[in-house]
XYZ file of C-alpha atoms in Angstrom:
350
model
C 94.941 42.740 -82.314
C 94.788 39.685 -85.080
C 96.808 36.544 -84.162
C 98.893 35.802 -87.200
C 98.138 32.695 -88.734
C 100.637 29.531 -88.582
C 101.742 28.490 -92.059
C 100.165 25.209 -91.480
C 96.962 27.170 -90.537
C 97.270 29.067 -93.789
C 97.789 25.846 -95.752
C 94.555 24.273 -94.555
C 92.918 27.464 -95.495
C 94.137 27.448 -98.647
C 92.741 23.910 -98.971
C 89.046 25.041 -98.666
C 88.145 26.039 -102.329
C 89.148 22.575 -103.346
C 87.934 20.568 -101.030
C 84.360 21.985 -101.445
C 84.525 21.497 -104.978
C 85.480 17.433 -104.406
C 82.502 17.364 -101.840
C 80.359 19.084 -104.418
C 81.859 16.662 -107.068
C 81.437 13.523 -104.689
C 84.555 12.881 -105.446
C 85.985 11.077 -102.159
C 89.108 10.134 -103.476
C 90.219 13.579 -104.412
C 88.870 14.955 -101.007
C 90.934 12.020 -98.909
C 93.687 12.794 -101.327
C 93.303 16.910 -99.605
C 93.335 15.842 -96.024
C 96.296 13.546 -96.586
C 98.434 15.748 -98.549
C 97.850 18.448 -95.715
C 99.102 16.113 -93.080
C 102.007 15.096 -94.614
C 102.397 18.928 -95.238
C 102.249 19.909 -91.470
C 99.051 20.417 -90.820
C 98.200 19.011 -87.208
C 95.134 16.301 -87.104
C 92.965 18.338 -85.121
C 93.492 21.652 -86.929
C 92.153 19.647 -90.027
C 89.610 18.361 -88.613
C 88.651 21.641 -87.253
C 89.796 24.118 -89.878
C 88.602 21.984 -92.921
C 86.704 19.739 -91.947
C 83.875 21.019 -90.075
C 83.162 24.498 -91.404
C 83.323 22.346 -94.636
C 80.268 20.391 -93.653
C 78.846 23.945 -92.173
C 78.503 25.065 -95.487
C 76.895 22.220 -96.947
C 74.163 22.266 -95.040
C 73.778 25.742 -95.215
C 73.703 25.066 -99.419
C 70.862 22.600 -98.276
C 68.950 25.024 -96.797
C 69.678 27.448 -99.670
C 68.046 25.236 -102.092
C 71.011 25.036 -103.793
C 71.868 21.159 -102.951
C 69.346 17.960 -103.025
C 69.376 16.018 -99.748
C 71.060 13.562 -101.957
C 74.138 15.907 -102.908
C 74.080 16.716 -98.945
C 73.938 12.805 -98.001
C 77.065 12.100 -100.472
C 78.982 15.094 -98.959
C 78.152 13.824 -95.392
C 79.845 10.566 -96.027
C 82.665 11.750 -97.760
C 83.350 14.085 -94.866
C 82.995 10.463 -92.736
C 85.563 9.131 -94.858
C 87.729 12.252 -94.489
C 87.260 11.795 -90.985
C 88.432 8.412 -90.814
C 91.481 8.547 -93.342
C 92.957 11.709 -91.050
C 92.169 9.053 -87.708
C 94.107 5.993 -89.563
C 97.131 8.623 -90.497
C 97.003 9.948 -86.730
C 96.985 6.840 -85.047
C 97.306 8.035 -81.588
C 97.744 5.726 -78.514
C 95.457 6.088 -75.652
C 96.994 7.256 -72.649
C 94.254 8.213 -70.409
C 90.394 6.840 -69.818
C 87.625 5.737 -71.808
C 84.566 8.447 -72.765
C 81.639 7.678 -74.154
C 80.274 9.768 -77.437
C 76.876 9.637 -78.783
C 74.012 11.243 -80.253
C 71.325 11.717 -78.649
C 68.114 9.645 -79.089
C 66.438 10.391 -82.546
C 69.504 12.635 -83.145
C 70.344 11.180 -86.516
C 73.744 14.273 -87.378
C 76.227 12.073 -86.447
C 79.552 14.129 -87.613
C 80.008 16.640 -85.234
C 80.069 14.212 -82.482
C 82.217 12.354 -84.217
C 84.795 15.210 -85.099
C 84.428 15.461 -81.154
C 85.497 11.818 -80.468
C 88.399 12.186 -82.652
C 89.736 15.267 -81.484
C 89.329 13.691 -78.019
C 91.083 10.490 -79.162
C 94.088 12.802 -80.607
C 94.411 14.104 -76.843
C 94.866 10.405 -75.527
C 91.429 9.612 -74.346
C 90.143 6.153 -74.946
C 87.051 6.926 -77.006
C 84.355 4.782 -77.486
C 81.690 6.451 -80.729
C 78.299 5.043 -80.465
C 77.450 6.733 -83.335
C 74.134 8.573 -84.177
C 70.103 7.943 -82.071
C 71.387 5.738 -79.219
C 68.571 5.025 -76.519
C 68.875 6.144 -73.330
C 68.549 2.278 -72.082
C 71.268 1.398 -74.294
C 73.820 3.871 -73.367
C 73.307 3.288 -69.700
C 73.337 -0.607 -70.023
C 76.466 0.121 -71.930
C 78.145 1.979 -69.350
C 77.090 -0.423 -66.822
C 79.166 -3.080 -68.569
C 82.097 -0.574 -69.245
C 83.845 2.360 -66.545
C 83.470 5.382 -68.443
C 85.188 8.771 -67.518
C 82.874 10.996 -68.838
C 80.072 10.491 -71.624
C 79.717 13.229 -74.322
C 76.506 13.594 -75.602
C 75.301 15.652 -78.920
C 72.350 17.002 -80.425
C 71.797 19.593 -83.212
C 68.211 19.943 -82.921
C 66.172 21.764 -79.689
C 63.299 19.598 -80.821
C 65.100 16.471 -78.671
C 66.160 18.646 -75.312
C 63.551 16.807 -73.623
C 64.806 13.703 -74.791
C 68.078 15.380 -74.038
C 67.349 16.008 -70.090
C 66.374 12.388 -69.575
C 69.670 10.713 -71.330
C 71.503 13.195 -69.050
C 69.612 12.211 -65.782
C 69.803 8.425 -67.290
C 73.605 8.626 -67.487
C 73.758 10.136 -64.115
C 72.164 7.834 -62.071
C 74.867 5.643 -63.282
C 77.819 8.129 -61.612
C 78.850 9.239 -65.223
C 79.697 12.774 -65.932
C 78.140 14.665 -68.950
C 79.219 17.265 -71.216
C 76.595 18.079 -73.841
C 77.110 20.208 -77.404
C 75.542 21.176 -80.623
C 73.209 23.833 -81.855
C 70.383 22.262 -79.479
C 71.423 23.548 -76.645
C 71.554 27.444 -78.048
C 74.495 28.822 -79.658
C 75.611 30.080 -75.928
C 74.415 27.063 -74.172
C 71.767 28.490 -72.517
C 69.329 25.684 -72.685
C 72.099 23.461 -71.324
C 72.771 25.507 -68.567
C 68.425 25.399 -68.132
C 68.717 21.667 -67.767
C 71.640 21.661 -65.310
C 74.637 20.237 -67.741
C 78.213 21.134 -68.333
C 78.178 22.180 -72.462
C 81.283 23.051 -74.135
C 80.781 25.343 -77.529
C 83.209 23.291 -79.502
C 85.421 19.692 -79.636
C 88.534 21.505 -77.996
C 86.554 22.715 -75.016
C 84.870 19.541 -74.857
C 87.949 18.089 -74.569
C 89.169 20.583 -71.739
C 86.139 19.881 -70.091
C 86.655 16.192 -69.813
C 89.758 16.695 -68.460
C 88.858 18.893 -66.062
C 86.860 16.109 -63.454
C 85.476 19.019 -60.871
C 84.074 21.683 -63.542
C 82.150 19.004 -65.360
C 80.759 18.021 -62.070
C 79.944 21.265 -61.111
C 76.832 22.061 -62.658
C 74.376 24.351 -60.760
C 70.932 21.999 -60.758
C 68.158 22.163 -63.627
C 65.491 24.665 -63.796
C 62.238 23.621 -64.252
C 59.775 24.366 -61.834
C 57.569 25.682 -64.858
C 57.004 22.164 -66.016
C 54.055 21.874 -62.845
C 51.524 23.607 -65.039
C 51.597 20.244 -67.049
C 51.451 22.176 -70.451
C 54.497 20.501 -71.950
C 52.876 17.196 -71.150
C 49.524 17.546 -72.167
C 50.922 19.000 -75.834
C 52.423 15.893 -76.025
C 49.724 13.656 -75.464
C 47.442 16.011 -78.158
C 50.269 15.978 -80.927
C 48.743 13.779 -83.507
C 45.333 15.060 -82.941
C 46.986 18.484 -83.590
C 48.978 17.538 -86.682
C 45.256 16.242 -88.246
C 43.571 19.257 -86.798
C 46.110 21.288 -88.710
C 46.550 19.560 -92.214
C 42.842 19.856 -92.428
C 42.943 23.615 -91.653
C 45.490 23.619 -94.639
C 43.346 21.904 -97.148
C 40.441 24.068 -96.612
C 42.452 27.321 -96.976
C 44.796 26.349 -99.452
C 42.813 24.174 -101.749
C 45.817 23.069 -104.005
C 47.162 21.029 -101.014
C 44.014 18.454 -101.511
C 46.287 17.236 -104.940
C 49.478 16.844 -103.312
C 51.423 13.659 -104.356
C 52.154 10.895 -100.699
C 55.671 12.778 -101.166
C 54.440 15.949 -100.974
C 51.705 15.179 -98.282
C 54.523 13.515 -96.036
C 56.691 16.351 -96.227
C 53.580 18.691 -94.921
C 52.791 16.417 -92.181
C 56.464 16.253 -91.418
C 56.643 20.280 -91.269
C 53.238 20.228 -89.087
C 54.716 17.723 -86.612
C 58.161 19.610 -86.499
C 55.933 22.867 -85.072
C 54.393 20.917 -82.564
C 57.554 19.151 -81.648
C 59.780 22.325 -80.943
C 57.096 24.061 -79.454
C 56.830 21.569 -76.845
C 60.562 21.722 -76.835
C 59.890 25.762 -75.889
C 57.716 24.460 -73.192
C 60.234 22.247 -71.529
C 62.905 24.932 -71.140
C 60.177 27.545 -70.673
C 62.036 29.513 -73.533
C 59.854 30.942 -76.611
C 63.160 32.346 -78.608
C 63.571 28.338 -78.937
C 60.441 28.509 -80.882
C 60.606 31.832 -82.666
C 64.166 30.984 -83.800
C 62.750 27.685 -85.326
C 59.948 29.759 -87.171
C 62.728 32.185 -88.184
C 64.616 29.164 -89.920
C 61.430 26.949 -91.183
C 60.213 30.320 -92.947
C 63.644 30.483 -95.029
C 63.398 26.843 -95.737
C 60.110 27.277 -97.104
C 60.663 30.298 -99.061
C 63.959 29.026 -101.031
C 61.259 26.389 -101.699
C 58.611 28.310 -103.171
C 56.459 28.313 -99.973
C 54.862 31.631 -99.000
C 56.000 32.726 -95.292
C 52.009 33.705 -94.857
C 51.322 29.734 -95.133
C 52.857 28.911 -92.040
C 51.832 32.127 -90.524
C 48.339 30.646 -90.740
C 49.073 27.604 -89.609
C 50.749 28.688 -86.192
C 47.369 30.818 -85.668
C 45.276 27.811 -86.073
C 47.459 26.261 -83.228
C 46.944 28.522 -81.396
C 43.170 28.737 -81.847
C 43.192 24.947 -80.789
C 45.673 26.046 -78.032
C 44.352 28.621 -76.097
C 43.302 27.273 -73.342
C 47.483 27.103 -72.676
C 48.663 30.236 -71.613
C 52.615 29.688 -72.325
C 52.043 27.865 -75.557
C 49.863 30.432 -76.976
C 51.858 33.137 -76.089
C 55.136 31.760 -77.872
C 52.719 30.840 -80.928
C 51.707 34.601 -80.987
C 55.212 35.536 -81.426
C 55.946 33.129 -83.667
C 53.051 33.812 -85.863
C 53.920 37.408 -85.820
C 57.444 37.257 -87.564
C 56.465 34.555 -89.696
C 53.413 36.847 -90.666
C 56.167 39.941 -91.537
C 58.622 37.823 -93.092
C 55.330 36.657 -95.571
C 54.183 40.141 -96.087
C 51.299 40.569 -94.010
C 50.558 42.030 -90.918
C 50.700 40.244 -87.766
């Protein structure tokens, strides 16, 4: 059975063609003009921000990774979403009624607007909200919530690349008494990397919200799993990575010659790419979880081919890792598998 709609559901709905084309416009008056008229139409804050808002900024990025927008088009949406954002806060202007919580991005985490769609819905509920905003250090946050009682501290990251980074701002914020609820697409679109780490994660801003208010559940966490860590392959990957990342842009050169006459924006953009492997595989390695890594390969390969990049580059590429690799059993198993759907999404046999 389909829940029906509210009119002021179907109104923000409507809205979406529109407000797409002021994003793709950069027009931010027009798109402030679109949040504004649907609030003085009915529409409820959060369901904006929600409804409009955030599947709005879903789809630009998904344009980026069509090829279809520059980074630049993508960069002038993102801050006219911002604005959005903060035009529907001014027009809310809710009261706080209950405790502070702290939102942040993780450390290096540099998407900022989901977290902050999170700290506004969370204000509209009455929660004192403090936004630190996007790649807060771990130091920082805690000294922060030393010099400030915090309720809870919600903490976001969109890429599995930082989970290690992740598990120690948790543990950080912890040893401080603080609660943590985590969210974003780097903890798994089901959480299970969350749940791996030993952290209450909510799918979305209203569960994060219920979360917080719910003391005991985001205290009851069952405790981090990672006994795997003691065969010391996550840190010794970590330790190798630059040596890696040359190893590996030499490989290139000698099989693909053209890459010798690559402009310094072109070459930074490889080494970039090479250092991204590397990075979530030792992300893989932390939560002993090669889907992690294969999903990464999955999206890198349709990055590169919208770009003009055959899939049987990088297939290459994760083999010479794992050459260099193979004296590490887990690593060079999740490179195999890897290597093997990048290698039949290029074409060639694995």
């Amino acid at each position: 059975m389909t829940a029906t709609p509210t009119a002021a559901e179907a109104t923000a709905a409507g809205a979406w063609s529109g407000y797409l084309d002021c994003l793709q416009e950069a027009d931010e008056y027009a798109a402030v003009e679109v949040a504004v008229g649907l609030l003085e139409a009915g529409v409820p804050a959060e369901r904006l921000l929600l409804d409009l808002v955030a599947p709005a900024q879903a789809e630009v990025g998904e344009r980026w990774a069509r090829n279809e927008w520059s980074v630049a088009q993508e960069h002038a949406a993102t801050h006219i979403s911002e604005r959005v954002v903060a035009a529907v806060a001014a027009y809310a202007n809710p009261r706080p009624t209950r405790g502070r919580v702290v939102v942040a991005c993780m450390d290096g985490e540099w998407h900022a607007l989901p977290p902050r769609l999170v700290a506004e819905v969370l204000r509209l509920r009455g929660w004192q909200v403090t936004f630190l905003g996007a790649s807060v250090p771990a130091p920082h946050l805690v000294s922060y919530l030393h010099r400030h009682d915090a309720h809870a501290v919600a903490l976001a990251c969109a890429l599995p690349m930082r989970l290690p980074h992740a598990h120690r701002m948790v543990e950080a914020c912890r040893r401080v008494d603080v609660p943590v609820v985590v969210g974003g697409r780097g903890f798994g679109v089901d959480g299970r990397w969350a749940r791996r780490l030993g952290v209450a994660w909510a799918p979305d801003a209203p569960s994060a919200a219920d979360l917080v208010a719910d003391e005991r559940a985001l205290r009851r966490v069952p405790p981090a799993e990672l006994s795997h860590l003691a065969d010391d392959e996550y840190t010794s990957l970590g330790k190798r990575r630059g040596e890696l990342i040359d190893g590996a842009l030499a490989d290139l050169s000698e099989r693909v010659p053209g890459t010798r006459d690559y402009t310094p924006s072109q070459l930074d953009f490889t080494v970039s790419d090479l250092g991204y492997i590397v990075d979530f595989l030792a992300a893989a390695l932390y939560v002993d979880d090669s889907s992690l890594f294969t999903e990464f390969v999955d999206w890198l390969v349709e990055i590169l081919t919208s770009r003009g990049v055959p899939a049987a580059t990088l297939a290459s590429t994760l083999e010479h890792y794992g050459r260099v690799l193979r004296d590490f059993p887990r690593a060079a198993r999740f490179l195999a598998a890897a290597r093997s759907a990048a290698a039949t999404a290029g074409g060639q046999p694995g």
